[in-house]
Amino acid sequence: DIWSMEEDDSEAEKESFSSLSSFYILKQHVPELDVDLVYKVKKSEFWTRVLIKTKILLILFIIGLSFISKNLRNLIKINNQQIDLFKKQNLLNESQRIANICSFEFNTQTNELIISQNGENFFNNYRSINLHPKDFIESLIEPNQIDKWKAAINSSIKYLSPVYFDTKTNHNSLTLRKTIQYISILIKPERISDEHMVLKGIIQDISERKVLEEKLEAERVKIINTSKLAALGEMSAGMAHEINNQLAIIVANVNRIKKHPNLSTDEKL
C-alpha cells in the first residue's frame, strides 16, 4: 500500500524521501520501520543512478571529444598539406616565369591538354586551347621546320625517347604571342596502355638567348674578317719590305754606275 501511494505521487516525490510529508506517511503507516535506513537506501540508489548516468555522459563526452580531436587533427593536417602544396605551386610558377618555361601534358586517352599557369605568358587565351600537341606545336613552328619536327616527334613516340627541338616561331601563329621569336621544345612520351600514352613536355622561350647568340656570331664574323684583313696587311707589309730591300740595292748600284761611268762591264755587273 505504501509503494502504491508513492506511485500515485509526482516523480519528484517518488525520488526524494527528504520531505517532511514522506517521513510523516512512513511513521503513520509503518511505525516499526526504520525511516532513516530507508532514506539512506533510497538516497544511495538515487546517487548511484546519478553516478551511472554521469559516467555514461562522461564516457560519451570523452568519445565525442576524441572523435572531434581526431577530425580536428586531420583537418589541420589537410590544411597544412594544402598550404604546402600552394607554396610549392607558387614556387613552381615563379620558377617557370623566371626561366621562361611553360609545361604541358596531353593524354591521348582522354584527349585532355593541360598547360601550366605560366602558359599565359606564351599563348593567347591559353586556357581555351584544345588541340593535339603535335598539331598545337606545329602551329608554333616556322613552316620550313615542320617536316624536321614531324620526323623528330614520330621517332620519339616510336621509341619512347625524349625529343629536343629548337626552332624559330611561326609569325603567322594566332596562338603564340608575337614577342616570342624562338622556342625550345622538350617532349617525353609515356605509354599508359597498348593504344594510349601521355605526352609530357616543356616549351621554353629562348628568344633572348638566340638574339645574343646572333649578336655573338655577328661579332665573331666581324673579328674573323678583321683578323683576315690584319693578316693581309701584315703580309703586304712584309712583301713591300722585301721588295724595297731589293729596289734599294738596285738603286744604289745604279747611282754608283752613274758616278763612275768609266767602269768596265765586269765591274758594273
Short mmCIF file of C-alpha atoms in Angstrom, two decimals:
data_model
loop_
_atom_site.label_atom_id
_atom_site.label_comp_id
_atom_site.label_asym_id
_atom_site.label_seq_id
_atom_site.Cartn_x
_atom_site.Cartn_y
_atom_site.Cartn_z
CA ASP A 1 0.00 0.00 0.00
CA ILE A 2 2.79 2.41 0.80
CA TRP A 3 4.52 1.82 -2.55
CA SER A 4 1.21 2.17 -4.42
CA MET A 5 0.68 5.50 -2.71
CA GLU A 6 4.14 6.59 -3.79
CA GLU A 7 3.44 5.63 -7.42
CA ASP A 8 0.44 7.97 -7.36
CA ASP A 9 2.62 10.86 -6.23
CA SER A 10 4.66 13.06 -8.52
CA GLU A 11 8.01 11.94 -9.87
CA ALA A 12 9.86 14.29 -7.55
CA GLU A 13 8.10 12.84 -4.50
CA LYS A 14 8.95 9.31 -5.60
CA GLU A 15 12.63 10.07 -5.97
CA SER A 16 13.07 12.04 -2.77
CA PHE A 17 12.41 10.97 0.80
CA SER A 18 13.77 14.12 2.34
CA SER A 19 10.43 15.92 2.53
CA LEU A 20 8.53 16.04 5.85
CA SER A 21 5.35 14.63 4.33
CA SER A 22 7.14 11.45 3.20
CA PHE A 23 8.54 10.87 6.66
CA TYR A 24 5.12 11.56 8.17
CA ILE A 25 3.42 8.97 5.96
CA LEU A 26 6.02 6.35 6.78
CA LYS A 27 5.68 6.93 10.52
CA GLN A 28 1.88 6.86 10.33
CA HIS A 29 1.52 3.57 8.50
CA VAL A 30 4.68 1.65 9.47
CA PRO A 31 5.74 2.71 12.95
CA GLU A 32 8.28 -0.10 13.29
CA LEU A 33 10.06 0.83 10.01
CA ASP A 34 13.49 2.43 10.29
CA VAL A 35 12.85 5.53 8.26
CA ASP A 36 16.48 6.65 8.37
CA LEU A 37 17.58 3.37 6.90
CA VAL A 38 15.02 3.59 4.09
CA TYR A 39 16.12 7.16 3.44
CA LYS A 40 19.75 6.17 3.22
CA VAL A 41 18.95 3.26 0.91
CA LYS A 42 16.86 5.38 -1.41
CA LYS A 43 19.41 8.16 -1.29
CA SER A 44 22.16 5.66 -2.14
CA GLU A 45 20.10 4.32 -5.04
CA PHE A 46 19.46 7.84 -6.26
CA TRP A 47 23.10 8.85 -6.26
CA THR A 48 24.07 5.52 -7.77
CA ARG A 49 21.76 6.23 -10.70
CA VAL A 50 23.14 9.77 -10.91
CA LEU A 51 26.73 8.47 -10.95
CA ILE A 52 25.91 5.86 -13.58
CA LYS A 53 24.26 8.47 -15.80
CA THR A 54 27.14 10.88 -15.16
CA LYS A 55 29.64 8.16 -16.01
CA ILE A 56 27.80 7.34 -19.22
CA LEU A 57 27.64 11.01 -20.16
CA LEU A 58 31.32 11.40 -19.31
CA ILE A 59 32.23 8.40 -21.47
CA LEU A 60 30.14 9.76 -24.34
CA PHE A 61 31.74 13.16 -23.85
CA ILE A 62 35.25 11.65 -23.93
CA ILE A 63 34.39 9.62 -27.05
CA GLY A 64 32.94 12.70 -28.73
CA LEU A 65 35.94 14.78 -27.69
CA SER A 66 38.31 12.12 -29.02
CA PHE A 67 36.39 11.98 -32.30
CA ILE A 68 36.40 15.77 -32.62
CA SER A 69 40.08 15.91 -31.71
CA LYS A 70 40.92 13.27 -34.33
CA ASN A 71 38.91 15.08 -37.01
CA LEU A 72 40.46 18.37 -35.99
CA ARG A 73 43.96 16.92 -36.33
CA ASN A 74 43.04 15.55 -39.76
CA LEU A 75 41.66 18.93 -40.79
CA ILE A 76 44.81 20.67 -39.57
CA LYS A 77 46.95 18.12 -41.42
CA ILE A 78 44.94 18.56 -44.62
CA ASN A 79 45.09 22.33 -44.25
CA ASN A 80 48.88 22.21 -43.77
CA GLN A 81 49.20 19.98 -46.82
CA GLN A 82 47.11 22.40 -48.86
CA ILE A 83 49.23 25.33 -47.67
CA ASP A 84 52.42 23.41 -48.51
CA LEU A 85 51.02 22.46 -51.93
CA PHE A 86 50.03 26.08 -52.55
CA LYS A 87 53.55 27.28 -51.67
CA LYS A 88 55.14 24.66 -53.93
CA GLN A 89 52.78 25.59 -56.74
CA ASN A 90 53.65 29.26 -56.37
CA LEU A 91 57.36 28.39 -56.30
CA LEU A 92 56.97 26.29 -59.45
CA ASN A 93 55.04 29.07 -61.22
CA GLU A 94 57.66 31.65 -60.22
CA SER A 95 60.50 29.35 -61.34
CA GLN A 96 58.82 28.80 -64.70
CA ARG A 97 58.24 32.52 -65.09
CA ILE A 98 61.91 33.30 -64.38
CA ALA A 99 63.13 30.54 -66.72
CA ASN A 100 60.58 31.49 -69.43
CA ILE A 101 59.16 27.97 -69.38
CA CYS A 102 55.67 26.55 -69.55
CA SER A 103 54.87 22.86 -69.15
CA PHE A 104 52.08 20.83 -70.69
CA GLU A 105 50.62 17.33 -70.58
CA PHE A 106 48.42 15.58 -73.10
CA ASN A 107 46.55 12.31 -72.50
CA THR A 108 45.67 10.57 -75.75
CA GLN A 109 43.00 8.51 -74.00
CA THR A 110 41.02 11.48 -72.68
CA ASN A 111 42.21 13.98 -75.32
CA GLU A 112 42.85 16.45 -72.50
CA LEU A 113 45.57 19.06 -72.90
CA ILE A 114 46.79 20.72 -69.69
CA ILE A 115 49.06 23.78 -69.79
CA SER A 116 50.75 25.26 -66.73
CA GLN A 117 49.82 28.68 -65.41
CA ASN A 118 52.87 30.33 -66.99
CA GLY A 119 51.32 29.48 -70.35
CA GLU A 120 49.57 32.84 -70.13
CA ASN A 121 52.97 34.42 -70.90
CA PHE A 122 53.28 32.31 -74.06
CA PHE A 123 49.85 31.96 -75.58
CA ASN A 124 46.75 33.98 -76.25
CA ASN A 125 43.73 32.50 -74.43
CA TYR A 126 45.85 29.51 -73.41
CA ARG A 127 43.06 28.02 -71.25
CA SER A 128 40.86 27.52 -74.31
CA ILE A 129 43.49 25.69 -76.38
CA ASN A 130 42.09 22.30 -77.37
CA LEU A 131 44.49 20.73 -79.84
CA HIS A 132 46.63 17.63 -80.03
CA PRO A 133 50.20 18.59 -79.02
CA LYS A 134 51.56 17.65 -82.43
CA ASP A 135 49.07 19.95 -84.17
CA PHE A 136 49.41 22.53 -81.42
CA ILE A 137 53.21 22.66 -81.70
CA GLU A 138 53.14 22.54 -85.49
CA SER A 139 51.16 25.77 -85.38
CA LEU A 140 54.05 27.38 -83.47
CA ILE A 141 56.94 26.20 -85.63
CA GLU A 142 58.31 28.02 -88.65
CA PRO A 143 56.80 26.32 -91.75
CA ASN A 144 60.14 25.21 -93.22
CA GLN A 145 60.93 23.34 -89.97
CA ILE A 146 57.68 21.33 -89.76
CA ASP A 147 58.96 18.28 -91.67
CA LYS A 148 62.01 18.10 -89.45
CA TRP A 149 59.77 18.38 -86.38
CA LYS A 150 57.41 15.63 -87.58
CA ALA A 151 60.33 13.26 -88.08
CA ALA A 152 61.64 14.04 -84.58
CA ILE A 153 58.30 13.60 -82.76
CA ASN A 154 57.37 10.42 -84.67
CA SER A 155 60.73 8.89 -83.77
CA SER A 156 60.21 9.92 -80.14
CA ILE A 157 56.78 8.28 -79.97
CA LYS A 158 58.01 5.14 -81.70
CA TYR A 159 60.99 4.57 -79.38
CA LEU A 160 59.52 6.32 -76.29
CA SER A 161 62.55 8.60 -76.14
CA PRO A 162 62.69 12.33 -75.33
CA VAL A 163 62.81 14.77 -78.22
CA TYR A 164 64.58 18.14 -78.13
CA PHE A 165 63.84 20.72 -80.77
CA ASP A 166 64.91 24.35 -81.15
CA THR A 167 63.15 26.38 -83.80
CA LYS A 168 62.15 29.79 -84.96
CA THR A 169 58.49 30.54 -84.36
CA ASN A 170 55.75 30.95 -86.92
CA HIS A 171 54.96 34.66 -87.00
CA ASN A 172 51.55 33.88 -88.50
CA SER A 173 50.52 31.81 -85.48
CA LEU A 174 47.38 33.14 -83.82
CA THR A 175 48.15 31.24 -80.63
CA LEU A 176 51.69 32.30 -79.79
CA ARG A 177 52.50 35.78 -78.55
CA LYS A 178 54.32 37.92 -81.12
CA THR A 179 57.16 38.78 -78.72
CA ILE A 180 58.39 35.16 -78.81
CA GLN A 181 60.72 34.62 -81.77
CA TYR A 182 62.45 31.35 -80.83
CA ILE A 183 61.32 28.39 -78.73
CA SER A 184 62.93 25.23 -77.39
CA ILE A 185 60.68 22.16 -77.13
CA LEU A 186 61.20 19.06 -74.98
CA ILE A 187 58.66 16.21 -75.10
CA LYS A 188 58.83 12.88 -73.28
CA PRO A 189 56.20 10.24 -74.15
CA GLU A 190 54.99 7.71 -71.55
CA ARG A 191 52.84 4.76 -72.58
CA ILE A 192 49.83 4.03 -70.32
CA SER A 193 48.35 1.25 -72.45
CA ASP A 194 48.88 -0.51 -75.75
CA GLU A 195 46.96 2.18 -77.61
CA HIS A 196 47.35 5.30 -75.48
CA MET A 197 50.12 7.38 -73.96
CA VAL A 198 50.78 10.59 -72.07
CA LEU A 199 52.95 13.25 -73.67
CA LYS A 200 54.68 15.46 -71.12
CA GLY A 201 56.81 18.37 -72.17
CA ILE A 202 58.02 21.92 -71.75
CA ILE A 203 58.27 24.90 -74.07
CA GLN A 204 60.92 27.50 -73.33
CA ASP A 205 61.19 30.97 -74.77
CA ILE A 206 64.80 31.24 -75.97
CA SER A 207 64.35 34.45 -77.96
CA GLU A 208 66.74 36.42 -75.77
CA ARG A 209 69.37 33.69 -75.92
CA LYS A 210 69.08 33.38 -79.69
CA VAL A 211 69.34 37.16 -80.14
CA LEU A 212 72.51 37.15 -78.03
CA GLU A 213 73.85 34.18 -79.99
CA GLU A 214 73.19 36.01 -83.25
CA LYS A 215 74.98 39.09 -81.91
CA LEU A 216 77.90 36.95 -80.76
CA GLU A 217 78.00 35.24 -84.15
CA ALA A 218 77.99 38.62 -85.92
CA GLU A 219 80.81 39.80 -83.65
CA ARG A 220 82.72 36.57 -84.30
CA VAL A 221 82.39 37.01 -88.06
CA LYS A 222 83.46 40.63 -87.71
CA ILE A 223 86.51 39.61 -85.67
CA ILE A 224 87.40 36.91 -88.23
CA ASN A 225 87.15 39.44 -91.08
CA THR A 226 89.23 41.92 -89.10
CA SER A 227 91.81 39.21 -88.44
CA LYS A 228 91.90 38.37 -92.13
CA LEU A 229 92.44 42.00 -93.05
CA ALA A 230 95.12 42.32 -90.39
CA ALA A 231 96.88 39.21 -91.69
CA LEU A 232 96.64 40.53 -95.26
CA GLY A 233 98.10 43.86 -94.09
CA GLU A 234 100.98 42.13 -92.33
CA MET A 235 101.66 40.01 -95.41
CA SER A 236 101.54 43.10 -97.64
CA ALA A 237 103.91 44.95 -95.34
CA GLY A 238 106.34 42.01 -95.38
CA MET A 239 106.23 41.77 -99.17
CA ALA A 240 106.72 45.54 -99.50
CA HIS A 241 109.70 45.35 -97.15
CA GLU A 242 111.33 42.60 -99.16
CA ILE A 243 110.65 44.41 -102.44
CA ASN A 244 112.01 47.68 -101.02
CA ASN A 245 115.21 45.94 -99.94
CA GLN A 246 115.84 44.66 -103.45
CA LEU A 247 114.92 48.01 -105.01
CA ALA A 248 117.28 49.78 -102.60
CA ILE A 249 120.16 47.57 -103.75
CA ILE A 250 119.34 48.18 -107.39
CA VAL A 251 119.06 51.97 -106.91
CA ALA A 252 122.36 52.03 -105.01
CA ASN A 253 124.14 50.19 -107.81
CA VAL A 254 122.60 52.42 -110.48
CA ASN A 255 123.78 55.51 -108.61
CA ARG A 256 127.29 54.04 -108.30
CA ILE A 257 127.41 53.37 -112.04
CA LYS A 258 126.27 56.92 -112.73
CA LYS A 259 129.07 58.28 -110.55
CA HIS A 260 131.70 56.09 -112.23
CA PRO A 261 130.83 55.90 -115.94
CA ASN A 262 134.32 54.61 -116.85
CA LEU A 263 133.86 51.31 -115.05
CA SER A 264 134.26 48.19 -117.12
CA THR A 265 131.38 45.92 -117.92
CA ASP A 266 132.56 43.33 -115.42
CA GLU A 267 132.84 45.95 -112.68
CA LYS A 268 129.36 47.25 -113.50
CA LEU A 269 127.97 43.75 -113.24
#
